[in-house]
mmCIF file of C-alpha atoms and ligand atoms in Angstrom:
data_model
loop_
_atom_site.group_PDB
_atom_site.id
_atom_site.type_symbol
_atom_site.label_atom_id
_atom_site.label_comp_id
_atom_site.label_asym_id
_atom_site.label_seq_id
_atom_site.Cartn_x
_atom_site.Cartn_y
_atom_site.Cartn_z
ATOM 1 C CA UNK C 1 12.724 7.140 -26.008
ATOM 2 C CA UNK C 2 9.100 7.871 -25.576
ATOM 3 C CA UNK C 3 7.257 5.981 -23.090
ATOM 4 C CA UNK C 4 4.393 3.478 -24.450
ATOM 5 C CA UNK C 5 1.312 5.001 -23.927
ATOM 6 C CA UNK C 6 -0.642 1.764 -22.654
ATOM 7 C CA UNK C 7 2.553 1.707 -20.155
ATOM 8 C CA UNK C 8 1.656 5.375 -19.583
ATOM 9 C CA UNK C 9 -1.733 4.875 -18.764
ATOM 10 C CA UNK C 10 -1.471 1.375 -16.552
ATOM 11 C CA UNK C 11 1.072 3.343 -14.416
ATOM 12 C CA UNK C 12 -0.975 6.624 -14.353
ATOM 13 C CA UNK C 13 -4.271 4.357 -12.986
ATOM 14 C CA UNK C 14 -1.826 2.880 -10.273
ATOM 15 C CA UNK C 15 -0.927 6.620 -8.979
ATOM 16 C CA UNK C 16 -4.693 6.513 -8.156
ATOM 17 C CA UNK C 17 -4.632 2.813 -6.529
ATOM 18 C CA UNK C 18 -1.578 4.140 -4.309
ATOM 19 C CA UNK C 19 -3.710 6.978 -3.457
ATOM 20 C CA UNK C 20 -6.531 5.265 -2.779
ATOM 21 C CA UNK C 21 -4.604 2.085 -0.519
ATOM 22 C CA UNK C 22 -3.273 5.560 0.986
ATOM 23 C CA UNK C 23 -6.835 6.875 1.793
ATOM 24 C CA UNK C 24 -8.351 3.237 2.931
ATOM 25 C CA UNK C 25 -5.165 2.766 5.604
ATOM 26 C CA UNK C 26 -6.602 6.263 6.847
ATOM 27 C CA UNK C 27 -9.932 4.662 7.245
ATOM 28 C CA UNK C 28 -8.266 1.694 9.076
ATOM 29 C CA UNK C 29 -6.181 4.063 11.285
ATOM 30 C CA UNK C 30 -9.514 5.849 12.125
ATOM 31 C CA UNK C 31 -11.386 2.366 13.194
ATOM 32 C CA UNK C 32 -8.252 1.711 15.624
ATOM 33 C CA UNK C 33 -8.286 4.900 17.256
ATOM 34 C CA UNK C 34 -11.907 5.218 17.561
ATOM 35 C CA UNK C 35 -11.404 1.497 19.663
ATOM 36 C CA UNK C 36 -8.824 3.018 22.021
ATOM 37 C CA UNK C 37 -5.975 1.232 19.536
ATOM 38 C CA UNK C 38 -3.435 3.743 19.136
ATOM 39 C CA UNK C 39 -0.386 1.547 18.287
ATOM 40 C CA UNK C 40 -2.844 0.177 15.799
ATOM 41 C CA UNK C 41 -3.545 3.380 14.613
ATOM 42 C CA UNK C 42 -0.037 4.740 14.335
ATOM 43 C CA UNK C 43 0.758 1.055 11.956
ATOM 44 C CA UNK C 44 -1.808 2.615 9.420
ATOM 45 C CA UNK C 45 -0.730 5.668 9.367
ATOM 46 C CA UNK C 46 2.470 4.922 8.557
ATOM 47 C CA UNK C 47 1.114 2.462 5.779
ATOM 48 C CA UNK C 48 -0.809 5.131 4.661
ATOM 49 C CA UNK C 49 2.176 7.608 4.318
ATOM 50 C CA UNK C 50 4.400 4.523 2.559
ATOM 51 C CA UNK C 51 1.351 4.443 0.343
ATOM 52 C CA UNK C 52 1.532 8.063 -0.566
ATOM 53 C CA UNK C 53 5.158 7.413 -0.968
ATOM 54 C CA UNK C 54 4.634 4.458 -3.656
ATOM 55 C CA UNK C 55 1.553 7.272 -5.840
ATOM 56 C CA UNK C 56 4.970 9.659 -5.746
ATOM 57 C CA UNK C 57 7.180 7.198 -7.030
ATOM 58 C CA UNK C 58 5.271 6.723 -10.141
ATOM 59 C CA UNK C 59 4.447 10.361 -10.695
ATOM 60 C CA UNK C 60 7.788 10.884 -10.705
ATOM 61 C CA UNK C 61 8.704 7.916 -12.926
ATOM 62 C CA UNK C 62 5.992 9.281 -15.784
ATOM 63 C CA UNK C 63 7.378 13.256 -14.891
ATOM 64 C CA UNK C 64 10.992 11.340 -15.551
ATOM 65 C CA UNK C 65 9.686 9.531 -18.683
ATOM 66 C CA UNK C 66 8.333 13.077 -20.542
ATOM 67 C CA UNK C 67 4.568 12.104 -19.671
ATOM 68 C CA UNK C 68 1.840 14.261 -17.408
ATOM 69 C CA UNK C 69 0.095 12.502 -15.009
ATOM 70 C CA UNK C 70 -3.535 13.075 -14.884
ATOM 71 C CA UNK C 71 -4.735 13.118 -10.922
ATOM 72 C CA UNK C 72 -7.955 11.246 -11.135
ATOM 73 C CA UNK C 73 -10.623 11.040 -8.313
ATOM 74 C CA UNK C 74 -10.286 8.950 -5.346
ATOM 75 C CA UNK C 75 -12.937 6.678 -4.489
ATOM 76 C CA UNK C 76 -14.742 6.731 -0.934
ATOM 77 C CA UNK C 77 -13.733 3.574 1.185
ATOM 78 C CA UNK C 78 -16.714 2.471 2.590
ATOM 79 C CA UNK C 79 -15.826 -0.229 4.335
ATOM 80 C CA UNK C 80 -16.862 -0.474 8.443
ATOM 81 C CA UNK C 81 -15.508 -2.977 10.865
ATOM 82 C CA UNK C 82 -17.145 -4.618 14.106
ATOM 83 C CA UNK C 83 -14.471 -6.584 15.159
ATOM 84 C CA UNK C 84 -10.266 -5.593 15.062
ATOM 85 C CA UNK C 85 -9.453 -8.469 13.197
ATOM 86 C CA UNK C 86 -11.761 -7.233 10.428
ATOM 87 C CA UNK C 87 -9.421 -4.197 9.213
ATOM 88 C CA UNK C 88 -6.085 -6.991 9.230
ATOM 89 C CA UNK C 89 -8.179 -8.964 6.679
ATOM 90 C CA UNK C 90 -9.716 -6.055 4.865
ATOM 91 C CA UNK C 91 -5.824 -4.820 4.639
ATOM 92 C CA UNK C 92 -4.458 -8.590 3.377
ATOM 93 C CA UNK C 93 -7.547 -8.971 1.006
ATOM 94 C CA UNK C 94 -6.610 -4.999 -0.306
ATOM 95 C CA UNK C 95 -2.846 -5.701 -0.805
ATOM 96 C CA UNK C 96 -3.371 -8.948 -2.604
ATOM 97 C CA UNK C 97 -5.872 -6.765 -4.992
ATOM 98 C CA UNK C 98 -3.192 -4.315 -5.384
ATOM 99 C CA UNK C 99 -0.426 -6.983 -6.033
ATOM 100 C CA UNK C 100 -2.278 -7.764 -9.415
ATOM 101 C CA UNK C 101 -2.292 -4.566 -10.155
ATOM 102 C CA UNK C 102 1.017 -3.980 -10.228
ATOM 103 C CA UNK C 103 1.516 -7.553 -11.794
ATOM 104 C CA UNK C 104 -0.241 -6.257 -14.983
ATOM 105 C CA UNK C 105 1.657 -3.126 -15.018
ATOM 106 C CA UNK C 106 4.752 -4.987 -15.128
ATOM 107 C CA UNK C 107 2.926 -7.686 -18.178
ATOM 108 C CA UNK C 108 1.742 -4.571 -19.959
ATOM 109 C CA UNK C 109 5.612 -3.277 -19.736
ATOM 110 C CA UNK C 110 6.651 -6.591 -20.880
ATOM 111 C CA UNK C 111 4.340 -7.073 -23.680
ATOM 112 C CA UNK C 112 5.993 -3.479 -25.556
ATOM 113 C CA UNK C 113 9.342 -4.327 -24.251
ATOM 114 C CA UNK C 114 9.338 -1.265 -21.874
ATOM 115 C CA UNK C 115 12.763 -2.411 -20.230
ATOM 116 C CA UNK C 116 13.003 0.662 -17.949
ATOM 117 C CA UNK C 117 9.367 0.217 -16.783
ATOM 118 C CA UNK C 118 9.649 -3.599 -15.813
ATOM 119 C CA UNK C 119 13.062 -2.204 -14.392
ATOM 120 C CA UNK C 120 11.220 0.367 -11.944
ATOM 121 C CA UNK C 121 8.408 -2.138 -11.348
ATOM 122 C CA UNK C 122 10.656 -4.820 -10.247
ATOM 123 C CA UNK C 123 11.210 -2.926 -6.570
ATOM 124 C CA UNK C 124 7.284 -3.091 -6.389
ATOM 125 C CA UNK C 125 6.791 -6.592 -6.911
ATOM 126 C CA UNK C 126 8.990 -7.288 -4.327
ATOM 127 C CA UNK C 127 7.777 -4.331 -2.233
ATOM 128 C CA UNK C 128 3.755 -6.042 -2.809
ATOM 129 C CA UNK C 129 5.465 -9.516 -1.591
ATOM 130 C CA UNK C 130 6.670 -7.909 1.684
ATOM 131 C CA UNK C 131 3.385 -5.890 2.548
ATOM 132 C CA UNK C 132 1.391 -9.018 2.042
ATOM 133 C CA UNK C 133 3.601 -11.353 4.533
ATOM 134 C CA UNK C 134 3.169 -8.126 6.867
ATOM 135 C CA UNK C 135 -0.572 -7.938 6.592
ATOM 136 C CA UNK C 136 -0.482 -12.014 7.195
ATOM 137 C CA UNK C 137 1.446 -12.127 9.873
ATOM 138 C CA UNK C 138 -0.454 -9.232 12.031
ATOM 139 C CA UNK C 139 -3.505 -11.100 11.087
ATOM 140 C CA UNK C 140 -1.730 -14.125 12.784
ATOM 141 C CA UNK C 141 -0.712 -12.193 15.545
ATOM 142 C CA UNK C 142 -4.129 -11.076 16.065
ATOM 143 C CA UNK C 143 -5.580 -14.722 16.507
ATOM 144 C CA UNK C 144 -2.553 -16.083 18.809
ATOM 145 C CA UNK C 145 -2.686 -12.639 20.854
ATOM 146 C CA UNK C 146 -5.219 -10.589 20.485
ATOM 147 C CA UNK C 147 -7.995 -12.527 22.022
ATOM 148 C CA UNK C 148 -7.108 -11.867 25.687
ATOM 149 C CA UNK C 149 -6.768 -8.004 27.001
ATOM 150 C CA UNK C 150 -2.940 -8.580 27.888
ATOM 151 C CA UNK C 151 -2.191 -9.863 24.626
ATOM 152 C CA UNK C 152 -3.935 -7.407 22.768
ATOM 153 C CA UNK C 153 -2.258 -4.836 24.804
ATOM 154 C CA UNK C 154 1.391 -6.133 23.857
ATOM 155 C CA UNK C 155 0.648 -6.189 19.830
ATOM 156 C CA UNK C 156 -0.994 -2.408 20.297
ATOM 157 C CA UNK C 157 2.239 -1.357 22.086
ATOM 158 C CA UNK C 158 4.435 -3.460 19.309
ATOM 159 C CA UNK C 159 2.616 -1.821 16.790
ATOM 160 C CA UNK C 160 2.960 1.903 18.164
ATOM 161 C CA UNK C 161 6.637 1.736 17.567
ATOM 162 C CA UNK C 162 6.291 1.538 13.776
ATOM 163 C CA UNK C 163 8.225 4.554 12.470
ATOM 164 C CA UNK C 164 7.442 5.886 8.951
ATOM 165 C CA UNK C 165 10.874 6.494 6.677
ATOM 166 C CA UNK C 166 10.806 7.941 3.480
ATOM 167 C CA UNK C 167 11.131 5.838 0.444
ATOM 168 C CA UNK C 168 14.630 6.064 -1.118
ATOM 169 C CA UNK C 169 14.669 3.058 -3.402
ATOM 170 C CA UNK C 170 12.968 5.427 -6.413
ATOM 171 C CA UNK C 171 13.126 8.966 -6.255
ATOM 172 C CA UNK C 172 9.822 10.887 -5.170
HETATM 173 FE FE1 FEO J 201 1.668 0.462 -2.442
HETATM 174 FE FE2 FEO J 201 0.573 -1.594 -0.606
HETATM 175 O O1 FEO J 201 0.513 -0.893 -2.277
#
């Protein structure tokens, strides 16, 4: 069965979003570092390479589903930070943005019936729940910790042993 083309096209703009949440972590990653953060730095990165992960998921899903994805450009982030709670609550702010995203992917699905869509979209709606209690808690972390140069210390060295995986739950 063909895949809806308004399904097509929601799914094809969220390849670019990944990409983009991909390219913005980067940014993050680059703040930290720059600050002498590098367990910081290595949390982003990994986010950023989940990110990619997620873009890969879906281009495989449309490849799957007989349709060519159409790479679009990537916007600039242009965000800068002057404090390293800033990024945490650039990063919460960004996932909640990207949950409804993927929220009307899955109503678009749902409106045509698209079964197998809503099917594959179900692991990111939960995935989008999980990133966004992450990106809450390190905020919290952050305010309880991160205000003294011992506690800050402890969440950069907690943070440093983040190791990326490869996503498994859809093929890439
Ligand atoms: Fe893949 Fe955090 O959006």
């Amino acid at each position: 069965m063909a895949i809806n083309e308004k399904v097509a096209q929601v799914l094809n703009d969220q390849i670019n979003a990944e990409l983009y949440s991909s390219y913005l972590y980067l940014t993050f990653a680059d703040y930290y570092e720059d600050r002498g953060l590098k367990g910081f730095a290595n949390w982003y990165v990994v986010q950023a390479k989940e990110e990619a992960d997620h873009a890969l998921a879906l281009r495989r899903y449309l490849l799957d589903n007989d349709f060519k994805p159409q790479m679009e450009a990537i916007a600039k982030p242009d965000k800068t930070f002057s404090s390293d709670i800033e990024p945490l609550e650039a990063g919460l702010a960004h996932e909640e943005y990207v949950t409804s995203l993927i929220h009307h992917c899955y109503e678009v699905a749902h409106e045509v019936h698209d079964v197998r869509a809503m099917q594959m979209l179900d692991w990111f709606v939960k995935e989008q729940g999980e990133e966004e209690t992450n990106a809450r808690d390190m905020i919290s972390n952050m305010k309880l910790f991160g205000c003294d140069p011992k506690g800050l210390y402890d969440l950069d060295r907690e943070y440093q042993n983040r190791v990326y995986t490869q996503m498994t739950a859809l093929p890439l």
